Short mmCIF file of C-alpha atoms in Angstrom, two decimals:
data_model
loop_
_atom_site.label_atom_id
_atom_site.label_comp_id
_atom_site.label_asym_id
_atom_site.label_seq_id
_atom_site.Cartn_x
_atom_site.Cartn_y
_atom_site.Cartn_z
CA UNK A 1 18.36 -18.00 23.36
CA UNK A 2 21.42 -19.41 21.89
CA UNK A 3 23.48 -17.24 19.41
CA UNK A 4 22.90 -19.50 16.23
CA UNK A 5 18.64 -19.26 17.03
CA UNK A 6 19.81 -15.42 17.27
CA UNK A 7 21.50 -15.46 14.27
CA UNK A 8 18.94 -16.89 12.29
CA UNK A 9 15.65 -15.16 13.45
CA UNK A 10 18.12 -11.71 12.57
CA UNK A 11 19.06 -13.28 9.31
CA UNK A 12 15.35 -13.73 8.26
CA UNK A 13 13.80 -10.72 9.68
CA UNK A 14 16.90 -9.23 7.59
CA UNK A 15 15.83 -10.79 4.29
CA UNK A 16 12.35 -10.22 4.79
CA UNK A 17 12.93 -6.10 4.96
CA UNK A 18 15.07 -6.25 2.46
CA UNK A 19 12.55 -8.47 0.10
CA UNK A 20 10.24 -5.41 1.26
CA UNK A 21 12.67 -2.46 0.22
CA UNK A 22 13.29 -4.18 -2.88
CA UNK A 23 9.10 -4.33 -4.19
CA UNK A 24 9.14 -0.51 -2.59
CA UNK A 25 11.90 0.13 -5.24
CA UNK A 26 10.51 -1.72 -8.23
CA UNK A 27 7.20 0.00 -7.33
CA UNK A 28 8.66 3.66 -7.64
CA UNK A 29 10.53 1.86 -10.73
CA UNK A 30 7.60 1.06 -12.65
CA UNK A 31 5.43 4.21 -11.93
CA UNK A 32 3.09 3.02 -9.86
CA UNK A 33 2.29 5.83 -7.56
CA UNK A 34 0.24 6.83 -10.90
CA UNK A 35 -2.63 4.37 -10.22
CA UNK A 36 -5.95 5.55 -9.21
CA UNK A 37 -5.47 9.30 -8.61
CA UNK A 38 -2.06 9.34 -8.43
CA UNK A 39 -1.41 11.19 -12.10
CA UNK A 40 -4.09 13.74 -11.36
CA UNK A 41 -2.52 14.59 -7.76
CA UNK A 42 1.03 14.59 -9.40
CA UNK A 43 -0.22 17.71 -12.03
CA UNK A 44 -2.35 19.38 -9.69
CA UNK A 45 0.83 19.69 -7.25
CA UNK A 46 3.19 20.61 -10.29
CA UNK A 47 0.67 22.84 -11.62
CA UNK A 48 -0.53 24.51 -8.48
CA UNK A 49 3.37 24.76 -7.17
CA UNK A 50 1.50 23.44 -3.83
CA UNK A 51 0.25 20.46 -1.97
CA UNK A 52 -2.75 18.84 -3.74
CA UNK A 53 -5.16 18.18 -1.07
CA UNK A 54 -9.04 18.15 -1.16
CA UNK A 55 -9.42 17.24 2.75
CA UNK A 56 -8.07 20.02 4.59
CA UNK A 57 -8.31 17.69 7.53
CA UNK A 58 -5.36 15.00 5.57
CA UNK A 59 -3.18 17.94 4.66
CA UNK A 60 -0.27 16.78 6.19
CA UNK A 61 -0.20 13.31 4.79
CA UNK A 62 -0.74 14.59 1.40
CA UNK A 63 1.98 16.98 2.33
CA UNK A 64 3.89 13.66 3.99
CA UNK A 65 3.59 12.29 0.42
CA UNK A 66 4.38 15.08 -2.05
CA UNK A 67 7.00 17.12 -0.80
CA UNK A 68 9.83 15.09 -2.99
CA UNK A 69 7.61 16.65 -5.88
CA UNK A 70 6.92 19.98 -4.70
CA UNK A 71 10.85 20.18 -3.71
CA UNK A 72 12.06 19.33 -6.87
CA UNK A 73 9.55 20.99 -9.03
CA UNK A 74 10.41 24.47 -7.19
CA UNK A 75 13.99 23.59 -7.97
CA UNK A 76 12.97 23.77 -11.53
CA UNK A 77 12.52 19.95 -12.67
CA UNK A 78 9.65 19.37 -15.02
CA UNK A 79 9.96 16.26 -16.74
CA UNK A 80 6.46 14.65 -15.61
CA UNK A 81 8.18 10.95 -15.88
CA UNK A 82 10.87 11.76 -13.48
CA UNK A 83 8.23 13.97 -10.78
CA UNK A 84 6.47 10.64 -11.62
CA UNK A 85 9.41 8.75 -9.65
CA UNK A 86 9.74 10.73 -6.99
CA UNK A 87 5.94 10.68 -6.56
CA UNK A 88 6.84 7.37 -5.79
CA UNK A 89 9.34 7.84 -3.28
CA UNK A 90 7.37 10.16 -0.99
CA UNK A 91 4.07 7.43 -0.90
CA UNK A 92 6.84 4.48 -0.19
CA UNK A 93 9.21 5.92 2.09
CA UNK A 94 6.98 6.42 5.19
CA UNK A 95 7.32 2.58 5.60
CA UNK A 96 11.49 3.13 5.72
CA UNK A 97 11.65 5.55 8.02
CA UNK A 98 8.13 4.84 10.71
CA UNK A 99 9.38 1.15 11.68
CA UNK A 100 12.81 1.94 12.28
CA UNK A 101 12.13 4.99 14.42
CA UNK A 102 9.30 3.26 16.24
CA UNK A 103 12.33 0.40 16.45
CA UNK A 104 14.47 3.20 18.21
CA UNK A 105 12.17 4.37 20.66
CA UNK A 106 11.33 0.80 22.62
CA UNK A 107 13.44 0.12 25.07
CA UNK A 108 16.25 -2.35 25.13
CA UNK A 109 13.82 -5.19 27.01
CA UNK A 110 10.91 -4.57 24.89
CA UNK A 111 11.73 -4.62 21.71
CA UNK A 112 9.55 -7.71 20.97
CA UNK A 113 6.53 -5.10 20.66
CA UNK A 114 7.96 -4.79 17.50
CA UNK A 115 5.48 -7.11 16.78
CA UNK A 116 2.58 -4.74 16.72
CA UNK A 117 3.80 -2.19 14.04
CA UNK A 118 4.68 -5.76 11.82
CA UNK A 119 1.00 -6.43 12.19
CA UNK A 120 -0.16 -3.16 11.51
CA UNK A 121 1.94 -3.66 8.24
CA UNK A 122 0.63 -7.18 7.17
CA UNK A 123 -3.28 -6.78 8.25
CA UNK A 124 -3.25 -2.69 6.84
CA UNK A 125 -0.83 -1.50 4.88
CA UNK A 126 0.28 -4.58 2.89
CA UNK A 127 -4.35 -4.80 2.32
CA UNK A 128 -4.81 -1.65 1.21
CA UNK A 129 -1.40 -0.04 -0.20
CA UNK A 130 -1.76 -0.61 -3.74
CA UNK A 131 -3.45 2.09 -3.75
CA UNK A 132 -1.11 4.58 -2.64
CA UNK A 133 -2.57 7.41 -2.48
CA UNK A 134 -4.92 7.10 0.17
CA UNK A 135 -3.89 8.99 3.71
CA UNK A 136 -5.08 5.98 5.90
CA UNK A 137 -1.43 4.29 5.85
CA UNK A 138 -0.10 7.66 6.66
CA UNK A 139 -1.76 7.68 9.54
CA UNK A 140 -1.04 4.31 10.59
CA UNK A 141 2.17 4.01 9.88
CA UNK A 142 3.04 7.71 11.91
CA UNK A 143 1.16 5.92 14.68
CA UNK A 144 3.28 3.45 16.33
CA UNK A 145 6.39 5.98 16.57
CA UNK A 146 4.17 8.91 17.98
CA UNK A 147 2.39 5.82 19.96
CA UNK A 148 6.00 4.27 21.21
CA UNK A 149 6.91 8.05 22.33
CA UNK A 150 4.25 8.54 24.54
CA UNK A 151 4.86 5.32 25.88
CA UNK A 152 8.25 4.88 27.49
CA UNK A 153 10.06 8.29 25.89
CA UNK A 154 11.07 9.78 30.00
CA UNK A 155 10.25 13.78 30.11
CA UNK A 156 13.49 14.32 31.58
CA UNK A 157 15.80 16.15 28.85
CA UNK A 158 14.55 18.73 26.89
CA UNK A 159 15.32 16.75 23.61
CA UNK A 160 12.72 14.35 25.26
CA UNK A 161 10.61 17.06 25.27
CA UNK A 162 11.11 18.22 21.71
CA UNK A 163 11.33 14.60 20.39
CA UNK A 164 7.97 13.91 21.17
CA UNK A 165 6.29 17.60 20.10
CA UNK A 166 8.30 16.57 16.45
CA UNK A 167 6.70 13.13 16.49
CA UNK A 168 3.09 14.46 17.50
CA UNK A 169 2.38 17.90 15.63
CA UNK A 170 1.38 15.90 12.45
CA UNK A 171 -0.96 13.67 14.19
CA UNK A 172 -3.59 16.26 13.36
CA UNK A 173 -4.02 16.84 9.57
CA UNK A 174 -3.07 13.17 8.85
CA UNK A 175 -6.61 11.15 8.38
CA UNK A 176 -10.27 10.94 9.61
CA UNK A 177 -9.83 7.69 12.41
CA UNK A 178 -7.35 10.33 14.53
CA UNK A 179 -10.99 10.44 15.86
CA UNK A 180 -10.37 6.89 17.74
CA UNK A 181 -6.76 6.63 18.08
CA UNK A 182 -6.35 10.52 19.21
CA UNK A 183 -8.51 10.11 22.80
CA UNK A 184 -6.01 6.66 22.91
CA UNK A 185 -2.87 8.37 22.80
CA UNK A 186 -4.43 10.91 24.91
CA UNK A 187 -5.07 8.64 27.44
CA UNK A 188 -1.71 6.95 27.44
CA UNK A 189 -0.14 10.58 27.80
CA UNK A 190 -2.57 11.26 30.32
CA UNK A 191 -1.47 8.00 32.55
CA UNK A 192 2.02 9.06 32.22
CA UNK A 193 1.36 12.17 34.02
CA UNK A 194 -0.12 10.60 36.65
CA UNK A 195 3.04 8.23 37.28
CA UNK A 196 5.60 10.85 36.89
CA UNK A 197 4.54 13.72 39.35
CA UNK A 198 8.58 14.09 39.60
CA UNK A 199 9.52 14.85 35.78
CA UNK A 200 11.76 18.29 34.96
CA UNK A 201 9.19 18.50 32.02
CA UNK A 202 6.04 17.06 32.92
CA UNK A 203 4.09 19.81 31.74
CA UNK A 204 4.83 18.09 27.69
CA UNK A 205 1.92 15.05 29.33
CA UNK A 206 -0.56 17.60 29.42
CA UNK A 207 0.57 19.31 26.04
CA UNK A 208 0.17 16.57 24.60
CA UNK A 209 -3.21 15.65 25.91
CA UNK A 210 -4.52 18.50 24.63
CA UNK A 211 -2.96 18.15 21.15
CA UNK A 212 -4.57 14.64 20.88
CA UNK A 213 -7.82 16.13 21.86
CA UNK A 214 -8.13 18.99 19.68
CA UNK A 215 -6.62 16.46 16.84
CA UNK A 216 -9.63 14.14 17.57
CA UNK A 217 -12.02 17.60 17.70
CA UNK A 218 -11.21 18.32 14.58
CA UNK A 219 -11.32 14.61 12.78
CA UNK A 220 -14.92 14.44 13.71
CA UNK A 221 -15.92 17.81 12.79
CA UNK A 222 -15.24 16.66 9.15
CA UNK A 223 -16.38 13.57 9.36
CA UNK A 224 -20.04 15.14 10.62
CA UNK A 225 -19.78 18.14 8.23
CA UNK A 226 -17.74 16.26 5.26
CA UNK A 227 -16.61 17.60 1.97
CA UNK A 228 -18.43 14.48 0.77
CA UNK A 229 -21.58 12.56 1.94
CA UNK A 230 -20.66 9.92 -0.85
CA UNK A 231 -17.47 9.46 0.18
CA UNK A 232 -18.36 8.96 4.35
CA UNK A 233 -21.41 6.63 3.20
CA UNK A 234 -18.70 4.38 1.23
CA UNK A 235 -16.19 4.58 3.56
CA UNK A 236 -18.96 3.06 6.12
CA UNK A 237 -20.25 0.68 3.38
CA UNK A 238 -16.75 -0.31 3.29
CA UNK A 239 -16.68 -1.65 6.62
CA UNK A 240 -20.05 -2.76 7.03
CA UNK A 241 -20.27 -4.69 3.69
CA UNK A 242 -16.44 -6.75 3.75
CA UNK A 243 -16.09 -4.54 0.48
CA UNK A 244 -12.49 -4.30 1.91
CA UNK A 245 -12.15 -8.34 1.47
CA UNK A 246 -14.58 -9.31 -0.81
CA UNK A 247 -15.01 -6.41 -3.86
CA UNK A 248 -18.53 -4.54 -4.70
CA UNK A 249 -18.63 -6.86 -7.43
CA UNK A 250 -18.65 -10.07 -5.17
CA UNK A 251 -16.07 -11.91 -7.75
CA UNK A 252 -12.64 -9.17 -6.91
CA UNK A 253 -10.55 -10.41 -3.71
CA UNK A 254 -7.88 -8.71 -1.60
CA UNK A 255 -5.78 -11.50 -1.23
CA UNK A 256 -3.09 -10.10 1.01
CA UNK A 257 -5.48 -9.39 3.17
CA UNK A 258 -6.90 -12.63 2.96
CA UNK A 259 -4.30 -14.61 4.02
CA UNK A 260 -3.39 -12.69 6.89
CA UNK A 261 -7.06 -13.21 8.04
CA UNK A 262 -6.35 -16.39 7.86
CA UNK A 263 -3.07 -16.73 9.15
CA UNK A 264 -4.54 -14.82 12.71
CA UNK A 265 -5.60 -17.52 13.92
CA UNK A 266 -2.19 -19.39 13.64
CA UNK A 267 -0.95 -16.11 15.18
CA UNK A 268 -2.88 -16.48 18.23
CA UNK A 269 -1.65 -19.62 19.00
CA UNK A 270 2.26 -18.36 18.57
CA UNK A 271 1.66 -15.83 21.22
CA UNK A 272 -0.43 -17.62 23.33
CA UNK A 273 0.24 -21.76 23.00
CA UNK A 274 3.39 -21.96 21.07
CA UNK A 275 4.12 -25.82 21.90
CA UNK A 276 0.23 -26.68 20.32
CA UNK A 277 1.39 -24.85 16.92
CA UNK A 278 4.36 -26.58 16.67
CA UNK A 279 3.13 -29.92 16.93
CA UNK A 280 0.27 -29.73 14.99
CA UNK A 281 2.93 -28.10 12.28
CA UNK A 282 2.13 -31.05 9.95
CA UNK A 283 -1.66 -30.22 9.83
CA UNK A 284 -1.23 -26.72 9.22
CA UNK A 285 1.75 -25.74 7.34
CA UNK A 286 1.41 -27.48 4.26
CA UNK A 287 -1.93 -26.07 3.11
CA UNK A 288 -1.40 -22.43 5.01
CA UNK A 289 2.30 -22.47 2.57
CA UNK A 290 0.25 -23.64 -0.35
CA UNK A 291 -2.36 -20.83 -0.15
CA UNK A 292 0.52 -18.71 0.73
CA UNK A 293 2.11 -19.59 -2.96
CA UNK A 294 -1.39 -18.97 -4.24
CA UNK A 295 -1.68 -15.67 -3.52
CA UNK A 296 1.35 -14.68 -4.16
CA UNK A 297 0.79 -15.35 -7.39
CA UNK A 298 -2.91 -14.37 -7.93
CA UNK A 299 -3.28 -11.20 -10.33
CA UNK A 300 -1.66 -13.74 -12.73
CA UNK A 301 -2.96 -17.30 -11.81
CA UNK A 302 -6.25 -15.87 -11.01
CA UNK A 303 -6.48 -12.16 -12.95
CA UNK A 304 -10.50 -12.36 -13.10
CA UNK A 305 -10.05 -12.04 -9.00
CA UNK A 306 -7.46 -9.12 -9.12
CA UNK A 307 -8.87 -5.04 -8.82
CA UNK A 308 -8.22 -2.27 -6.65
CA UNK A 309 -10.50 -3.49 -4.16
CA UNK A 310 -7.48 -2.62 -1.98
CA UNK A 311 -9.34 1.18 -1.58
CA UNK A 312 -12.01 -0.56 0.49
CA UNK A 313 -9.59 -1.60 2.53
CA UNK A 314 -8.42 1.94 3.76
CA UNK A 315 -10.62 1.82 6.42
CA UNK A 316 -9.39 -1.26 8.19
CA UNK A 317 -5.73 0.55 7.66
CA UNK A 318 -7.21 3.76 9.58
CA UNK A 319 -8.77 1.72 12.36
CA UNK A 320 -6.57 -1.37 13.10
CA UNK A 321 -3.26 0.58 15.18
CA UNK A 322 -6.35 1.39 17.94
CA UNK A 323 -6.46 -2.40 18.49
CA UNK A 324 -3.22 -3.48 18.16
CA UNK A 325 -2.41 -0.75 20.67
CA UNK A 326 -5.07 -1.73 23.29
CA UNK A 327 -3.16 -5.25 22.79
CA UNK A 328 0.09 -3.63 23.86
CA UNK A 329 -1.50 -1.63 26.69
CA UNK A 330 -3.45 -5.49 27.93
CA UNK A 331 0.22 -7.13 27.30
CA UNK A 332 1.97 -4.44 29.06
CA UNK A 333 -0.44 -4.59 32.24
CA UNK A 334 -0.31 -8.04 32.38
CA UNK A 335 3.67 -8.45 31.94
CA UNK A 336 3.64 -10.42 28.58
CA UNK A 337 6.55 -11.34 27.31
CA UNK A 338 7.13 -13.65 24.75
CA UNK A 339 8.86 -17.00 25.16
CA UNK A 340 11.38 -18.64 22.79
CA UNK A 341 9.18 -21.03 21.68
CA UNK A 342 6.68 -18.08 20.97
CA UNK A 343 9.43 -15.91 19.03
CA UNK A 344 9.94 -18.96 16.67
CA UNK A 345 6.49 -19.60 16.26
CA UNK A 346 5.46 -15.93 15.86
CA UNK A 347 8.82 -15.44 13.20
CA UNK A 348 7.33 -18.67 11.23
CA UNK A 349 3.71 -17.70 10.28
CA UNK A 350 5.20 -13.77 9.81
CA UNK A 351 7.26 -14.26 7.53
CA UNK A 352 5.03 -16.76 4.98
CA UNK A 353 2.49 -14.11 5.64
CA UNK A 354 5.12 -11.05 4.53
CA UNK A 355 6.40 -13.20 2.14
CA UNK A 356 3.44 -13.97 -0.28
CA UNK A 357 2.27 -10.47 0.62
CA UNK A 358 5.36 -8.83 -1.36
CA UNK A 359 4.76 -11.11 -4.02
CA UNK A 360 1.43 -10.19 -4.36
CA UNK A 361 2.69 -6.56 -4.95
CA UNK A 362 5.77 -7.60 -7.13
CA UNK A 363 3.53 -9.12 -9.37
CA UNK A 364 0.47 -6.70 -9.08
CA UNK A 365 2.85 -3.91 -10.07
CA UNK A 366 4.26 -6.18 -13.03
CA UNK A 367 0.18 -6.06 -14.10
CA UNK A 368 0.56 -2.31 -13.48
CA UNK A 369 3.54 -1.92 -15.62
CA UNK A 370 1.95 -3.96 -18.66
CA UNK A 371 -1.49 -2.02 -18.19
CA UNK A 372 0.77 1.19 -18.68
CA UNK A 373 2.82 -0.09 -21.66
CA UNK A 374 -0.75 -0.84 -23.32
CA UNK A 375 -1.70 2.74 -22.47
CA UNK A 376 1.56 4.88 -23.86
CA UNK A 377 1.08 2.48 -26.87
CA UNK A 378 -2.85 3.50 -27.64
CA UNK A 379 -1.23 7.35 -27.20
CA UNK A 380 1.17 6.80 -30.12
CA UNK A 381 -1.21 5.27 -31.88
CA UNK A 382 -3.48 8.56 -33.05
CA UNK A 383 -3.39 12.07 -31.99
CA UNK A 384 -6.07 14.14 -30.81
CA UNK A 385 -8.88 12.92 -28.32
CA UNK A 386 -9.60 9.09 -28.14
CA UNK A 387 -12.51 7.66 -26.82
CA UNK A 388 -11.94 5.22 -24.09
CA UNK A 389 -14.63 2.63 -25.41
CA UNK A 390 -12.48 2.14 -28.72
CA UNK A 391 -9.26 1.06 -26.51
CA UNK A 392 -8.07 -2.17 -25.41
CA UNK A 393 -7.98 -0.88 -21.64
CA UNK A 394 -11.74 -1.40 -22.05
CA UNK A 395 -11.88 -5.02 -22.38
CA UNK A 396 -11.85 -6.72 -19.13
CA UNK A 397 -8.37 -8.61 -19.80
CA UNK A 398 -6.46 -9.68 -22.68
CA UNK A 399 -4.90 -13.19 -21.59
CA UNK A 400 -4.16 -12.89 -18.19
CA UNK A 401 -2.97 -9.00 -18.46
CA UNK A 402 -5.63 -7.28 -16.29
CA UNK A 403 -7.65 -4.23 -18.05
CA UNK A 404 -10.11 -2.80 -16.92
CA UNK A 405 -9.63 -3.15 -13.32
CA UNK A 406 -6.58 -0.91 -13.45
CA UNK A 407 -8.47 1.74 -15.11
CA UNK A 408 -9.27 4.69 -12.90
CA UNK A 409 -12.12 6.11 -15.08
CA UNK A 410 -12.20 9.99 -14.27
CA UNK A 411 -8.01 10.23 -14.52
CA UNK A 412 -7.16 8.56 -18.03
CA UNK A 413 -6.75 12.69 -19.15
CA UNK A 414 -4.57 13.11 -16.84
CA UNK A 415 -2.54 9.95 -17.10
CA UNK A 416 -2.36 10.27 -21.00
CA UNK A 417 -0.82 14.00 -19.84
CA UNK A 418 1.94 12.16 -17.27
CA UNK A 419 3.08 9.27 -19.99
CA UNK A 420 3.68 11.70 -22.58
CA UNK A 421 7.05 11.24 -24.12
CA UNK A 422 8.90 14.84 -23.03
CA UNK A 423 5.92 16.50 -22.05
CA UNK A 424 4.92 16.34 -25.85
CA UNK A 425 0.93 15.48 -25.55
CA UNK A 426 -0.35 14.57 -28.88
CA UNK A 427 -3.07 12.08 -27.76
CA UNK A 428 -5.15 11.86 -24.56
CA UNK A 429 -7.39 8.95 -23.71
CA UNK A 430 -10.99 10.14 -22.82
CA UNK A 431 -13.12 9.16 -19.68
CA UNK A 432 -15.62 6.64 -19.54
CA UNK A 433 -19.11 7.09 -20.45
CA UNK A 434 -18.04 10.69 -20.87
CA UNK A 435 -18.07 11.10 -17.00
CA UNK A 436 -15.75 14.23 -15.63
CA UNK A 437 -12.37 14.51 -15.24
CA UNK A 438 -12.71 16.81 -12.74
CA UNK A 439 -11.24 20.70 -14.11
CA UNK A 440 -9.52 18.45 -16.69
CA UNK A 441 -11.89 19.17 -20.10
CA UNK A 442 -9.89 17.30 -22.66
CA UNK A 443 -12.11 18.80 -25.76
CA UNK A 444 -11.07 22.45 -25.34
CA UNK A 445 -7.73 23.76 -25.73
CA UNK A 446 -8.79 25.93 -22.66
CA UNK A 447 -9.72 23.20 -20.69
CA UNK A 448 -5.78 21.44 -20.58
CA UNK A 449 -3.87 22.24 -17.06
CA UNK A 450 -1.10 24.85 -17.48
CA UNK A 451 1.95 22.78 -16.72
CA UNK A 452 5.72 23.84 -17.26
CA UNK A 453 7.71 21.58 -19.61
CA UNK A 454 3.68 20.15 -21.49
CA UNK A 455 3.52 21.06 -24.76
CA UNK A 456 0.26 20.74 -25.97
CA UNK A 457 0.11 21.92 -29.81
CA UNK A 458 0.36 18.56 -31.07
CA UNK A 459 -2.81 17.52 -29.00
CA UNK A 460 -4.90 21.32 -30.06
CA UNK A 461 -3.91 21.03 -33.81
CA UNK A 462 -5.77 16.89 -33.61
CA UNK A 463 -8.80 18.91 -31.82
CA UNK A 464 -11.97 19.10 -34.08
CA UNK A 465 -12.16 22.57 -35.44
CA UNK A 466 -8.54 23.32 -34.67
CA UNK A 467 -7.83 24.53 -38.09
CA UNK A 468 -10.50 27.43 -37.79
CA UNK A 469 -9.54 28.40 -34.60
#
């Protein structure tokens, strides 16, 4: 490889993780980490003083994800807009900190295999991160440094030793598809015991064995005794049905996702027959850039396609690291390692995929932030409770500003409690249908969460019958 080809691949794969920090930060920007559950985990945490979590089993990920909250609430903080930010932070900065580390722990001469974790990005997270919240991309993401450990991290110094432990412990309270990729990194520490008989610390091989085992135990115990039937059935469903491409509703797309289902193939033929992709370039890159463009742009160009059918996609998140890995394990065995031509090629389709992917979420967020302006402006509107059916975040759109999609249902109560100007609650926007908001009960004063820095008079004087009570 000459130093200008060098130069260049660096420079893009530079611009392209910077294009990525730069969404991550517009995304904590513009509140997002409030969609879906988001506002009702942010108050339970506050209120509680302790990690919201209703899996026992995904303890640590929710843990993973609020202790910038939890930190700064026990420091005294309770302005909901700024807990609201750093919300944000702690479901964003996983992706910061997993890649680099799992960067760190290849060696020098395989640091192509960087690969892998990029694809676990582009076909999971970048499909199903929208919605935040979920513990999936926790999981994922913690994989490939735990997975890179196990790997090629020698047992010789006791900081190998305690590296590893560190990198492993959360494995088990993370999410439910430890169940496949726990007896896989069990196996992988398993084979390293058998090729080091010689290690100081070979003892931390069958440590870890165990640790994936039990991890794995434990996963399925939940998952055949759940905390929810409904929820296991849909996460199947999911799966079975393409909900995660195609929406429930047959007309909602996940268009990341999409194209890099599409762009597989091209990847295939990167790794595999470089010299065939490039000179076929002309057939392919023109309309693979133009649907690239397309759905970069879709929650605008094409809002009636745009929803959070991203939470479908969760289980393709959980799942995909297992095959990616067995891919690394197959390429290991078999001594792959990537030619020039291949790097090129394999940069190329990458970064069009990462590319339009970002944009997708850039502009997805924008709908976010304008879905949220029409929300704090219905709460200034009127005090006391308001009945969802009379807003405009019931209608489906208005012009290409998506509605109803972005609408949660069972958490506009506690959204309406997180956008109130300085914890001043005057107004709260009811559920749907009159469906539950969970211990939320917006028509009692004694139904309102306790929350440090809320005032709620405003809101209890607009209640019917306030005056008598």
């Amino acid at each position: 490889m000459n130093s200008e080809t060098g130069q260049l691949r660096r420079g893009v794969v530079a611009a392209v993780a910077a294009y990525l920090v730069a969404y991550l930060v517009y995304a904590i920007a513009e509140q997002q980490a409030l969609f879906a559950d988001g506002a009702a985990v942010l108050l339970r945490a506050v209120g509680a003083q302790s990690v919201s979590s209703l899996d026992k089993n995904r303890i640590i990920a929710d843990a993973l994800f609020q202790w910038p909250v939890l930190v700064a609430s026990g420091l005294g903080v309770t302005d909901l807009e700024a807990l609201s930010y750093l919300l944000g932070v702690g479901y964003h900065y996983v992706v910061v900190v997993s890649l680099p580390i799992a960067w760190c722990l290849l060696p020098r001469e395989r640091k192509a295999l960087m690969l892998f974790p990029i694809l676990s990005l582009l076909f999971g997270w970048m499909g199903s991160s929208f919605l935040a919240i979920h513990q999936a991309n926790a999981l994922a993401l913690w994989f490939w440094p735990v997975f890179f450990a196990v790997l090629f991290q020698p047992a010789e110094r006791g900081r190998d030793v305690v590296l590893m432990l560190v990198l492993a412990l959360p494995m088990v309270g993370l999410y439910d598809t430890i169940v496949v990729l726990g007896p896989l990194l069990a196996a992988v520490a398993g084979w390293r015991w058998l090729r080091q008989p010689a290690a100081p610390h070979r003892w931390v091989w069958v440590a870890l064995v165990l640790w994936f085992i039990v991890a794995a135990a434990i996963a399925l115990g939940f998952i055949l005794f759940p905390r929810s039937a409904g929820n296991r059935a849909n996460f199947i469903w999911s799966l079975s049905s393409g909900a995660f491409l195609v929406g429930a509703d047959g007309s909602s797309v996940n268009w990341p996702l999409a194209l890099a289902l599409l762009g597989a193939p091209l990847l295939v033929l990167a790794a595999w027959r470089p010299a065939w992709l490039s000179a076929a370039r002309w057939a392919w890159l023109p309309p693979f850039l133009l649907f690239a463009v397309f759905v970069a742009f879709a929650p605008i160009v094409s809002p009636s396609t745009f929803s959070p059918v991203q939470f479908y996609a969760r289980a393709v998140a959980g799942f995909l690291p297992a095959g990616l890995a067995i891919l690394v394990l197959v390429g290991e065995a078999r001594g792959w390692r990537p030619s020039e031509a291949t790097r090129s090629s394999l940069l190329l389709v990458l970064s069009l995929i990462a590319v339009a992917q970002i944009t997708w979420h850039f502009v997805a967020t924008a709908q976010w932030a304008g879905y949220l302006a029409i929300f704090r402006a219905t709460l200034a509107e009127r005090p006391g409770l308001v009945a969802f059916e009379s807003t405009p975040m019931a209608q489906p759109a208005i012009g290409n500003q998506v509605l109803l999609h972005l609408t949660w249902g069972w958490t506009n109560p506690w959204l309406s409690v997180a956008l109130a100007p300085h914890g001043r609650v005057s107004a709260i926007i009811a559920t749907p249908r009159g469906q539950s908001a969970g211990t939320f009960d917006p028509t009692r004063a004694a139904g309102l969460p306790p929350l440090a820095g809320v005032d709620y008079s405003d809101y209890v004087a607009a209640l019917p019958g306030a005056a008598a009570n």
